[in-house]
Amino acid sequence: MFVYMDHTATTPTDPGVLQAMMPYFNDKFGNPSSVYSFSKESRSAIEQARAQIAKAFNAEPSEIYFTSSGSESDNWALKGTLEKSIKLHKGDHLITSKIEHHAILNTAEYLEKYHGVKVTYLSVDSEGKIDLDELKNSITDKTALVSIMFANNEVGTIQPVKEIGNICRENNIIFHTDAVQAAAQLNIDVKALNIDMMSISGHKMYAPKGIGALYIRNGVRPENFLHGGAQERKRRASTENVAGIVGFGKAVEILKGRLNDDKAKISKWRDKIITGILEKIPHAKLNGTRGDERLPNNINFSFIGVEGETLLLDLDYKGISASTGSACSSESLDPSHVLLAMGLKHEQAHGSLRFTLGRLTTDEHVNYLLDVLPEIISRRRNMSPLWEDYLKSKGEL
Amino acid sequence: MALDYSKKVMDHFMNPRNVGELDNPDGVGEAGNPKCGDIMKIYLKVNDDTKIIEDVKFKTFGCASAIASSSMATELIKGKSIDQAWDLTNNAVAEALDGLPPIKMHCSVLAEEAIHTAINDYREKHGLEKIPMEIHEE
Ligand SMILES: Cc1ncc(COP(=O)(O)O)c(C=O)c1O
């Protein structure tokens, strides 16, 4: 059995999306910038995709800029805004949070190092939420940008985006949000939420990898990130990834059409898995929050006494693809910065597992996971000196 | 990042040998710390006359290569004298596993350290002088 429970890492391209893309690889291969009529098809296909995406988020088509990825969109928003602001002597201060994706964190670090930008990293509570008062108190007359992710990719916690948007608008500060995960799961209205810039990525939304977009509200003008030709109304150079853009537009349209149904179905599975794990596995700790403030598809647990990578391999052996933010699965040996920011001890953060559901999930998969996981955890715990120490400390041994 | 482990590593990870504890161990050693995500505990049963390690068990918290390294290391020292066991290097453990990914080499170091600590624990309890431990640079 192939049980894919890592929809946050990436999703398969929807067959309808693939079909919509196909003509743009060879039949309609024209360069959208060319003058002859043959290229008009590529041009209008891009504009149709732009309109599809704009509509899904209640933006104007002129506010959607295609990029190569969520990472590029994040880089553009941060670097473009801070470079411009510094040039205009309008401030060199960036506010973000400790639990952002590395596309934000490493960009902020770059800006500190190469542009002297001052960065405030807001802390989060044990559920992964920022504190609005800390945000308000961090704002100075030098603050050029607030960038807070809409929802976290590891623990699924959704931030109070509307309140953040209001605070930024009141203080006349640009608000960027990394919605790479949220846009795939939630209804987002950029106008109602006072969002100035928003990053999204195709491959989290059943479009291919390597296509993304940055929403930039009309009137907001970050410096360009990719310099060159006049594409994307002179704001993002490089010959357009026409097929990718067409696929992205189609994928967002399909996703929006089924979002409410998917959300209801998937969050029910999510809650069944959470309840099931808490019932069947002793000393399992749910990371993040419950209910509507958690992404409908996210489940993240720490299992004290065991290390995440061993669990991933055991699950893989059983045909289940899952993920961990823990040490051994990544190049670095540090545990998840998100879980540490939420106050978990290192050994808890090392023992975390993430399951993310989506269109490939079935009832059968959910039941299968709940069948095999308790046995995997208990077998590895029995090999662990830490588990023994933990039980002793709880007086259970 | 997907880690490509050798078949031997996967075998020792999926079916670790010598897992568990000994009731009245003659020597116990521990290495690593939970903060780094690895901790290894080794139990020895040593024949007082021959100084042969007659039984060995381990418990490990850590990734697949930590578990596989513990399993392989215990196999390699079982039936050996404590002096022979002392000479088992981390590289020998890694080689016996057909190699470890570079960022996982510290797991084999951990196995060597846990064995050394256990042997020294035995030596100390049996009136033998402790052998100075080599400090590994990771
Ligand atoms: C929150 C968040 N931001 C940004 C990214 C990066 O997106 P991409 O893979 O399109 O560069 C991801 C993907 O993992 C993400 O989860």
Coordinates of C-alpha atoms and ligand atoms in Angstrom, one line a residue:
Chain A
M1 CA 0.0 0.0 0.0
F2 CA 1.2 3.5 -0.8
V3 CA 0.0 5.9 1.8
Y4 CA 1.1 9.4 1.1
M5 CA 0.8 11.6 4.2
D6 CA 3.2 14.4 3.2
H7 CA 1.0 16.8 1.2
T8 CA 2.7 19.7 2.9
A9 CA 6.0 18.7 1.3
T10 CA 4.4 18.6 -2.2
T11 CA 1.4 17.4 -4.0
P12 CA 0.9 15.5 -7.3
T13 CA -0.1 17.5 -10.3
D14 CA -3.8 17.3 -10.9
P15 CA -4.6 15.4 -14.2
G16 CA -6.8 18.3 -15.4
V17 CA -3.9 20.7 -14.7
L18 CA -1.5 18.5 -16.6
Q19 CA -3.9 18.4 -19.5
A20 CA -4.3 22.2 -19.6
M21 CA -0.5 22.6 -19.6
M22 CA 0.3 20.2 -22.4
P23 CA -0.3 22.4 -25.4
Y24 CA 2.1 25.0 -24.1
F25 CA 5.1 22.8 -24.4
N26 CA 5.1 22.4 -28.1
D27 CA 1.9 23.3 -30.1
K28 CA 1.7 26.7 -28.5
F29 CA 5.3 27.3 -27.7
G30 CA 5.5 31.0 -28.7
N31 CA 7.5 33.4 -26.6
P32 CA 4.8 35.6 -25.0
S33 CA 7.0 38.7 -25.7
S34 CA 7.1 38.2 -29.4
V35 CA 5.2 40.5 -31.8
Y36 CA 3.7 38.0 -34.3
S37 CA 0.2 36.7 -33.8
F38 CA 1.3 33.1 -33.0
S39 CA 2.6 34.3 -29.6
K40 CA -0.7 35.9 -28.7
E41 CA -1.9 32.5 -27.5
S42 CA 0.9 32.2 -24.9
R43 CA 0.2 35.8 -23.9
S44 CA -3.5 35.4 -23.4
A45 CA -3.0 32.0 -21.6
I46 CA -0.8 33.8 -19.0
E47 CA -3.4 36.5 -18.5
Q48 CA -6.1 34.0 -18.1
A49 CA -4.1 32.3 -15.4
R50 CA -3.4 35.6 -13.7
A51 CA -7.1 36.3 -13.6
Q52 CA -7.9 32.8 -12.2
I53 CA -5.4 33.4 -9.4
A54 CA -6.5 36.9 -8.7
K55 CA -10.1 35.9 -8.4
A56 CA -9.4 33.1 -5.9
F57 CA -7.9 35.6 -3.5
N58 CA -10.0 38.6 -4.3
A59 CA -7.1 40.5 -5.8
E60 CA -6.9 42.3 -9.1
P61 CA -5.1 40.5 -12.0
S62 CA -2.6 43.4 -12.1
E63 CA -1.6 42.5 -8.6
I64 CA -0.4 39.0 -9.4
Y65 CA 3.2 38.4 -10.4
F66 CA 4.4 35.0 -11.4
T67 CA 7.7 33.8 -10.0
S68 CA 9.6 30.5 -10.0
S69 CA 8.6 29.4 -6.5
G70 CA 7.4 30.3 -3.0
S71 CA 11.0 30.8 -2.1
E72 CA 11.5 33.4 -4.8
S73 CA 8.4 35.2 -3.8
D74 CA 9.6 35.4 -0.2
N75 CA 13.0 36.6 -1.3
W76 CA 11.5 39.3 -3.5
A77 CA 9.1 40.5 -0.9
L78 CA 11.8 40.9 1.8
K79 CA 14.8 42.0 -0.2
G80 CA 12.8 44.2 -2.6
T81 CA 11.0 46.0 0.2
L82 CA 14.0 46.5 2.5
E83 CA 16.4 47.5 -0.3
K84 CA 13.9 50.1 -1.5
S85 CA 13.2 51.4 2.0
I86 CA 16.8 51.8 2.8
K87 CA 17.5 53.6 -0.5
L88 CA 14.7 56.0 0.3
H89 CA 15.9 56.4 3.9
K90 CA 12.5 55.2 5.1
G91 CA 13.7 52.6 7.6
D92 CA 15.8 49.5 7.9
H93 CA 13.8 47.4 10.3
L94 CA 12.1 44.1 9.5
I95 CA 9.7 42.3 11.9
T96 CA 9.2 38.6 11.3
S97 CA 8.8 35.6 13.5
K98 CA 10.9 32.7 14.9
I99 CA 8.9 30.1 13.2
E100 CA 9.0 31.2 9.6
H101 CA 10.1 28.9 6.8
H102 CA 13.8 29.1 5.9
A103 CA 12.9 31.0 2.7
I104 CA 12.1 33.9 5.1
L105 CA 14.5 33.3 7.9
N106 CA 17.6 32.9 5.7
T107 CA 16.6 35.9 3.7
A108 CA 16.3 38.0 6.8
E109 CA 19.7 36.8 7.9
Y110 CA 21.1 37.8 4.5
L111 CA 19.6 41.3 4.9
E112 CA 21.1 41.6 8.3
K113 CA 24.5 40.5 7.0
Y114 CA 24.7 42.4 3.8
H115 CA 22.4 45.4 4.2
G116 CA 22.6 46.1 7.9
V117 CA 18.9 45.4 8.3
K118 CA 17.7 45.2 11.9
V119 CA 15.5 42.2 12.3
T120 CA 13.1 41.5 15.1
Y121 CA 12.1 37.8 15.4
L122 CA 8.8 37.6 17.3
S123 CA 8.5 34.8 19.7
V124 CA 5.5 32.4 19.7
D125 CA 3.5 30.7 22.5
S126 CA 3.4 27.0 23.1
E127 CA 0.8 26.6 20.3
G128 CA 2.9 28.5 17.8
K129 CA 1.0 31.8 17.8
I130 CA 2.6 35.2 17.8
D131 CA 1.7 37.8 20.5
L132 CA 0.0 40.8 19.0
D133 CA 1.2 43.1 21.8
E134 CA 4.8 42.1 21.2
L135 CA 4.2 42.9 17.5
K136 CA 2.8 46.4 18.4
N137 CA 5.6 47.0 20.8
S138 CA 8.2 46.0 18.2
I139 CA 7.1 48.6 15.7
T140 CA 9.3 51.7 15.4
D141 CA 9.4 54.6 12.9
K142 CA 12.1 52.6 11.1
T143 CA 9.9 49.5 10.5
A144 CA 9.7 49.0 6.8
L145 CA 8.1 45.6 6.7
V146 CA 6.2 43.0 8.8
S147 CA 6.4 39.5 7.4
I148 CA 4.5 36.8 9.3
M149 CA 3.5 33.5 7.8
F150 CA -0.2 32.8 7.4
A151 CA 0.0 29.3 8.6
N152 CA 3.0 27.2 9.7
N153 CA 4.2 24.3 7.6
E154 CA 5.3 22.1 10.5
V155 CA 2.6 22.5 13.1
G156 CA -0.2 24.1 11.0
T157 CA -0.9 26.9 13.4
I158 CA -2.8 29.7 11.7
Q159 CA -1.8 33.3 12.8
P160 CA -4.2 36.1 13.6
V161 CA -3.6 37.5 10.1
K162 CA -6.6 39.9 10.1
E163 CA -5.3 41.6 13.3
I164 CA -1.8 41.7 12.0
G165 CA -3.0 43.3 8.8
N166 CA -5.0 45.9 10.8
I167 CA -2.0 46.8 13.0
C168 CA 0.2 47.2 10.0
R169 CA -2.3 49.3 8.1
E170 CA -2.9 51.6 11.1
N171 CA 0.9 52.1 11.4
N172 CA 1.4 52.5 7.6
I173 CA 3.7 49.5 7.4
I174 CA 3.8 47.0 4.6
F175 CA 2.5 43.6 5.6
H176 CA 3.8 40.5 3.7
T177 CA 2.6 37.0 4.5
D178 CA 4.0 33.7 3.4
A179 CA 0.8 31.8 2.5
V180 CA 2.5 29.0 0.7
Q181 CA 0.7 26.5 3.0
A182 CA -2.4 28.4 3.9
A183 CA -3.4 29.2 0.3
A184 CA -3.7 25.5 -0.3
Q185 CA -6.1 24.9 2.5
L186 CA -8.0 28.1 3.4
N187 CA -10.2 30.8 1.8
I188 CA -8.1 34.0 1.7
D189 CA -9.3 37.4 0.8
V190 CA -6.3 39.7 0.6
K191 CA -8.5 42.9 0.7
A192 CA -10.5 42.0 3.7
L193 CA -7.3 40.9 5.6
N194 CA -5.3 44.1 4.6
I195 CA -2.5 42.0 3.1
D196 CA 0.0 44.0 1.0
M197 CA 2.0 41.1 -0.3
M198 CA 1.5 37.4 -0.3
S199 CA 3.6 34.5 -1.4
I200 CA 2.1 31.3 -2.9
S201 CA 3.5 28.2 -4.5
G202 CA 2.1 25.9 -7.2
H203 CA 3.4 22.6 -6.0
K204 CA 1.5 22.8 -2.7
M205 CA -1.7 23.3 -4.7
Y206 CA -1.7 20.4 -7.2
A207 CA 0.3 22.4 -9.8
P208 CA 3.8 21.5 -10.8
K209 CA 7.0 22.4 -8.9
G210 CA 8.9 25.5 -9.8
I211 CA 6.0 27.9 -10.3
G212 CA 4.9 30.5 -7.7
A213 CA 3.5 33.9 -7.4
L214 CA 3.7 37.1 -5.4
Y215 CA 0.6 39.1 -4.9
I216 CA 1.6 42.8 -4.6
R217 CA -1.2 45.2 -3.8
N218 CA -1.5 48.1 -6.3
G219 CA 0.5 51.0 -4.9
V220 CA 3.1 48.8 -3.2
R221 CA 6.4 48.9 -5.0
P222 CA 9.2 46.7 -3.8
E223 CA 12.5 46.9 -5.8
N224 CA 12.7 44.2 -8.5
F225 CA 14.4 40.9 -7.5
L226 CA 15.2 39.5 -10.9
H227 CA 16.5 42.1 -13.3
G228 CA 16.5 41.8 -17.0
G229 CA 13.7 41.9 -19.6
A230 CA 10.4 43.6 -19.4
Q231 CA 8.2 40.6 -18.5
E232 CA 5.6 40.8 -15.7
R233 CA 5.0 44.5 -16.4
K234 CA 8.7 45.2 -16.0
R235 CA 8.8 43.8 -12.5
R236 CA 10.1 40.3 -12.9
A237 CA 12.4 39.5 -15.7
S238 CA 12.8 36.1 -17.5
T239 CA 10.8 34.5 -20.3
E240 CA 7.6 33.2 -18.7
N241 CA 7.2 29.6 -17.7
V242 CA 4.0 29.5 -19.8
A243 CA 3.0 25.9 -19.2
G244 CA 3.7 26.2 -15.4
I245 CA 1.7 29.5 -15.2
V246 CA -1.2 27.9 -17.1
G247 CA -1.1 24.9 -14.8
F248 CA -0.9 27.1 -11.7
G249 CA -4.0 29.1 -12.8
K250 CA -6.0 26.0 -13.5
A251 CA -4.9 24.3 -10.3
V252 CA -5.9 27.3 -8.2
E253 CA -9.3 27.4 -9.9
I254 CA -9.9 23.7 -9.3
L255 CA -8.7 24.0 -5.7
K256 CA -10.9 27.0 -5.0
G257 CA -13.9 25.1 -6.4
R258 CA -13.5 22.2 -4.0
L259 CA -11.9 23.9 -1.1
N260 CA -14.8 23.9 1.3
D261 CA -15.7 20.3 0.7
D262 CA -12.1 19.2 1.0
K263 CA -11.6 21.2 4.2
A264 CA -14.6 19.5 5.8
K265 CA -13.5 16.0 4.8
I266 CA -9.8 16.4 5.5
S267 CA -10.3 18.1 8.9
K268 CA -12.5 15.2 10.0
W269 CA -9.7 12.8 9.1
R270 CA -7.2 15.0 10.9
D271 CA -9.3 15.0 14.1
K272 CA -9.8 11.3 13.9
I273 CA -6.0 10.7 13.7
I274 CA -5.3 13.2 16.5
T275 CA -7.9 11.6 18.8
G276 CA -6.7 8.1 17.8
I277 CA -3.1 8.7 18.5
L278 CA -3.9 10.3 21.9
E279 CA -6.0 7.3 22.8
K280 CA -3.7 4.6 21.6
I281 CA -0.2 5.9 22.3
P282 CA 0.8 6.9 25.9
H283 CA 2.7 10.1 26.4
A284 CA 2.1 11.4 22.9
K285 CA 2.2 15.2 22.7
L286 CA 0.2 17.1 20.1
N287 CA 2.2 20.0 18.8
G288 CA 0.2 23.1 17.8
T289 CA -3.4 23.9 18.4
R290 CA -6.7 22.2 17.8
G291 CA -9.8 23.1 15.8
D292 CA -10.1 26.0 13.4
E293 CA -6.8 27.6 14.2
R294 CA -5.0 24.6 12.8
L295 CA -4.6 23.9 9.1
P296 CA -7.2 21.2 8.2
N297 CA -4.6 18.8 6.9
N298 CA -1.9 19.0 9.6
I299 CA -1.0 16.5 12.3
N300 CA 2.2 16.9 14.3
F301 CA 3.2 14.9 17.4
S302 CA 6.2 14.4 19.6
F303 CA 6.8 10.9 20.9
I304 CA 9.1 11.2 23.9
G305 CA 11.8 8.6 23.9
V306 CA 12.2 8.1 20.2
E307 CA 13.9 9.9 17.4
G308 CA 12.0 11.1 14.4
E309 CA 14.1 9.6 11.7
T310 CA 13.8 6.1 12.9
L311 CA 10.0 6.5 12.9
L312 CA 10.1 7.8 9.3
L313 CA 12.0 4.7 8.2
D314 CA 9.7 2.4 10.1
L315 CA 6.7 4.1 8.5
D316 CA 8.3 4.0 5.1
Y317 CA 8.8 0.2 5.5
K318 CA 5.1 0.0 6.1
G319 CA 4.4 2.1 3.0
I320 CA 3.6 5.4 4.7
S321 CA 5.3 8.6 3.6
A322 CA 5.5 11.1 6.5
S323 CA 7.9 13.8 7.6
T324 CA 9.7 15.2 10.6
G325 CA 11.4 18.5 11.3
S326 CA 13.8 16.6 13.4
A327 CA 17.6 16.4 13.3
C328 CA 18.5 13.4 11.4
S329 CA 16.2 14.0 8.4
S330 CA 17.9 17.2 7.5
E331 CA 21.4 18.3 6.7
S332 CA 21.8 20.0 10.0
L333 CA 21.6 18.0 13.2
D334 CA 19.5 20.7 15.0
P335 CA 16.0 19.8 15.8
S336 CA 13.1 21.9 14.4
H337 CA 13.4 25.6 15.0
V338 CA 9.7 25.8 15.1
L339 CA 9.2 23.3 17.9
L340 CA 12.1 24.8 19.9
A341 CA 10.5 28.2 19.6
M342 CA 7.3 26.7 20.9
G343 CA 9.2 25.7 24.0
L344 CA 9.8 22.0 23.4
K345 CA 12.8 20.4 24.9
H346 CA 15.4 19.2 22.5
E347 CA 14.6 15.5 23.1
Q348 CA 10.9 16.2 22.4
A349 CA 11.7 18.1 19.3
H350 CA 13.9 15.3 18.0
G351 CA 11.0 12.9 18.4
S352 CA 8.5 14.7 16.2
L353 CA 6.4 13.3 13.3
R354 CA 4.3 15.2 10.9
F355 CA 1.4 13.7 8.8
T356 CA -0.2 16.0 6.3
L357 CA -3.3 14.9 4.5
G358 CA -4.8 15.8 1.1
R359 CA -6.4 14.5 -2.1
L360 CA -4.5 11.2 -1.9
T361 CA -5.8 10.4 1.5
T362 CA -8.6 7.8 2.0
D363 CA -10.5 6.4 5.0
E364 CA -8.4 3.2 4.5
H365 CA -5.2 5.2 4.8
V366 CA -6.3 6.9 8.0
N367 CA -7.3 3.5 9.6
Y368 CA -4.1 1.9 8.5
L369 CA -2.0 4.6 10.0
L370 CA -3.8 4.2 13.3
D371 CA -3.2 0.5 13.1
V372 CA 0.5 0.5 12.5
L373 CA 1.8 3.5 14.4
P374 CA 1.3 2.4 18.0
E375 CA 3.3 -0.8 17.4
I376 CA 6.1 1.2 15.7
I377 CA 6.4 3.7 18.6
S378 CA 6.3 1.1 21.3
R379 CA 9.0 -1.1 19.6
R380 CA 11.4 1.8 19.2
R381 CA 10.6 3.1 22.7
N382 CA 11.6 -0.3 24.1
M383 CA 15.0 0.1 22.6
S384 CA 15.5 3.6 24.1
P385 CA 17.3 4.4 27.3
L386 CA 15.5 7.8 27.3
W387 CA 12.1 6.2 27.4
E388 CA 13.1 4.1 30.4
D389 CA 14.4 7.3 32.2
Y390 CA 11.2 9.1 31.2
L391 CA 8.9 6.5 32.7
K392 CA 11.0 6.4 35.9
S393 CA 10.8 10.1 36.2
K394 CA 7.0 9.8 35.9
G395 CA 7.0 7.0 38.5
E396 CA 5.6 4.6 35.9
L397 CA 8.5 2.1 36.1
Chain B
M1 CA 17.1 15.1 2.8
A2 CA 16.8 11.5 2.0
L3 CA 19.6 9.5 3.5
D4 CA 20.9 6.6 1.5
Y5 CA 21.9 3.9 4.0
S6 CA 23.6 0.7 3.0
K7 CA 21.7 -2.6 3.2
K8 CA 23.7 -3.5 6.2
V9 CA 22.7 -0.4 8.1
M10 CA 19.1 -1.0 7.2
D11 CA 19.3 -4.6 8.3
H12 CA 20.8 -3.7 11.7
F13 CA 18.3 -0.9 12.1
M14 CA 15.3 -3.0 11.2
N15 CA 16.5 -6.1 13.1
P16 CA 18.9 -4.9 15.7
R17 CA 21.0 -7.5 17.5
N18 CA 21.5 -7.6 21.3
V19 CA 18.8 -5.1 22.2
G20 CA 17.9 -4.8 25.8
E21 CA 19.6 -4.8 29.3
L22 CA 21.5 -7.2 31.5
D23 CA 20.2 -8.0 34.9
N24 CA 23.5 -7.8 36.9
P25 CA 25.9 -6.2 34.4
D26 CA 29.6 -6.2 35.2
G27 CA 30.0 -2.9 33.3
V28 CA 27.7 -0.2 32.0
G29 CA 28.6 2.7 29.8
E30 CA 26.7 5.6 28.3
A31 CA 27.6 8.1 25.6
G32 CA 25.9 11.0 23.9
N33 CA 23.2 13.2 25.2
P34 CA 19.5 13.7 24.4
K35 CA 20.1 17.3 23.4
C36 CA 22.0 16.2 20.3
G37 CA 19.5 13.5 19.6
D38 CA 21.7 10.5 20.4
I39 CA 22.2 8.5 23.5
M40 CA 23.6 5.0 23.7
K41 CA 23.8 2.7 26.7
I42 CA 25.9 -0.5 26.7
Y43 CA 25.7 -3.4 29.3
L44 CA 28.5 -5.9 29.6
K45 CA 28.8 -9.4 31.1
V46 CA 32.5 -10.2 31.5
N47 CA 34.1 -13.5 32.6
D48 CA 36.4 -12.6 35.5
D49 CA 39.0 -15.1 34.7
T50 CA 39.3 -14.9 31.0
K51 CA 38.2 -11.2 30.7
I52 CA 36.0 -12.3 27.8
I53 CA 32.8 -10.4 27.1
E54 CA 30.3 -13.2 27.4
D55 CA 27.2 -11.1 26.8
V56 CA 26.4 -7.6 25.7
K57 CA 23.2 -5.6 25.3
F58 CA 22.4 -2.1 24.3
K59 CA 19.7 0.5 24.4
T60 CA 19.9 3.5 22.1
F61 CA 17.9 6.7 21.5
G62 CA 18.9 8.1 18.1
C63 CA 18.6 7.9 14.4
A64 CA 18.8 4.7 12.3
S65 CA 22.6 4.9 12.1
A66 CA 22.9 5.2 15.8
I67 CA 20.8 2.1 16.3
A68 CA 22.7 0.2 13.6
S69 CA 26.0 1.3 15.0
S70 CA 25.1 0.0 18.4
S71 CA 23.9 -3.3 17.0
M72 CA 27.0 -3.8 14.9
A73 CA 29.4 -2.7 17.7
T74 CA 27.8 -5.2 20.2
E75 CA 28.1 -8.0 17.6
L76 CA 31.8 -7.1 17.0
I77 CA 32.8 -7.2 20.7
K78 CA 30.7 -10.2 21.8
G79 CA 33.1 -13.1 22.6
K80 CA 36.2 -10.8 22.5
S81 CA 38.4 -9.9 25.5
I82 CA 38.0 -6.5 27.0
D83 CA 41.4 -5.5 25.6
Q84 CA 40.3 -6.6 22.1
A85 CA 37.0 -4.8 22.5
W86 CA 38.8 -1.6 23.6
D87 CA 40.7 -1.6 20.3
L88 CA 37.5 -1.6 18.3
T89 CA 37.5 1.8 16.5
N90 CA 34.5 3.8 15.2
N91 CA 35.9 3.4 11.7
A92 CA 35.8 -0.4 12.1
V93 CA 32.1 -0.2 13.1
A94 CA 31.3 2.1 10.2
E95 CA 33.2 -0.2 7.8
A96 CA 31.4 -3.3 9.1
L97 CA 28.2 -1.5 8.2
D98 CA 29.5 -0.9 4.7
G99 CA 29.8 2.8 5.5
L100 CA 27.8 5.6 7.0
P101 CA 26.8 8.9 5.5
P102 CA 29.4 11.5 6.4
I103 CA 27.1 13.5 8.7
K104 CA 26.3 10.2 10.5
M105 CA 29.8 9.2 11.3
H106 CA 29.4 10.6 14.9
C107 CA 27.0 7.7 15.5
S108 CA 29.9 5.2 15.2
V109 CA 32.0 7.4 17.5
L110 CA 29.2 7.2 20.0
A111 CA 29.4 3.4 19.9
E112 CA 33.1 3.4 20.5
E113 CA 32.7 5.8 23.4
A114 CA 29.9 3.8 25.0
I115 CA 32.0 0.6 24.8
H116 CA 35.0 2.4 26.3
T117 CA 32.9 3.8 29.1
A118 CA 31.4 0.4 29.8
I119 CA 34.9 -1.3 29.9
N120 CA 36.3 1.4 32.2
D121 CA 33.3 0.9 34.4
Y122 CA 34.1 -2.8 34.6
R123 CA 37.8 -2.1 35.2
E124 CA 37.1 0.3 38.0
K125 CA 34.7 -2.1 39.7
H126 CA 37.3 -4.9 39.4
G127 CA 40.3 -3.1 40.7
L128 CA 41.9 -2.4 37.3
E129 CA 43.2 0.9 36.3
K130 CA 40.9 3.0 34.0
I131 CA 42.3 3.6 30.5
P132 CA 42.3 7.2 29.4
M133 CA 39.6 7.9 26.9
E134 CA 40.5 9.4 23.6
I135 CA 38.6 12.5 22.8
H136 CA 37.2 12.4 19.3
E137 CA 36.8 15.5 17.3
E138 CA 33.5 15.5 15.5
Ligands
LIG1 C1 5.7 28.1 4.4 C2 6.5 27.8 3.2 N1 7.1 28.9 2.6 C3 7.9 28.7 1.5 C4 8.1 27.5 1.0 C5 8.9 27.3 -0.2 O1 8.2 27.1 -1.4 P1 8.9 26.6 -2.7 O2 9.1 25.1 -2.5 O3 7.8 26.8 -3.8 O4 10.1 27.4 -3.0 C6 7.5 26.3 1.6 C7 7.7 25.0 1.0 O5 8.1 24.1 1.7 C8 6.7 26.5 2.7 O6 6.1 25.5 3.3

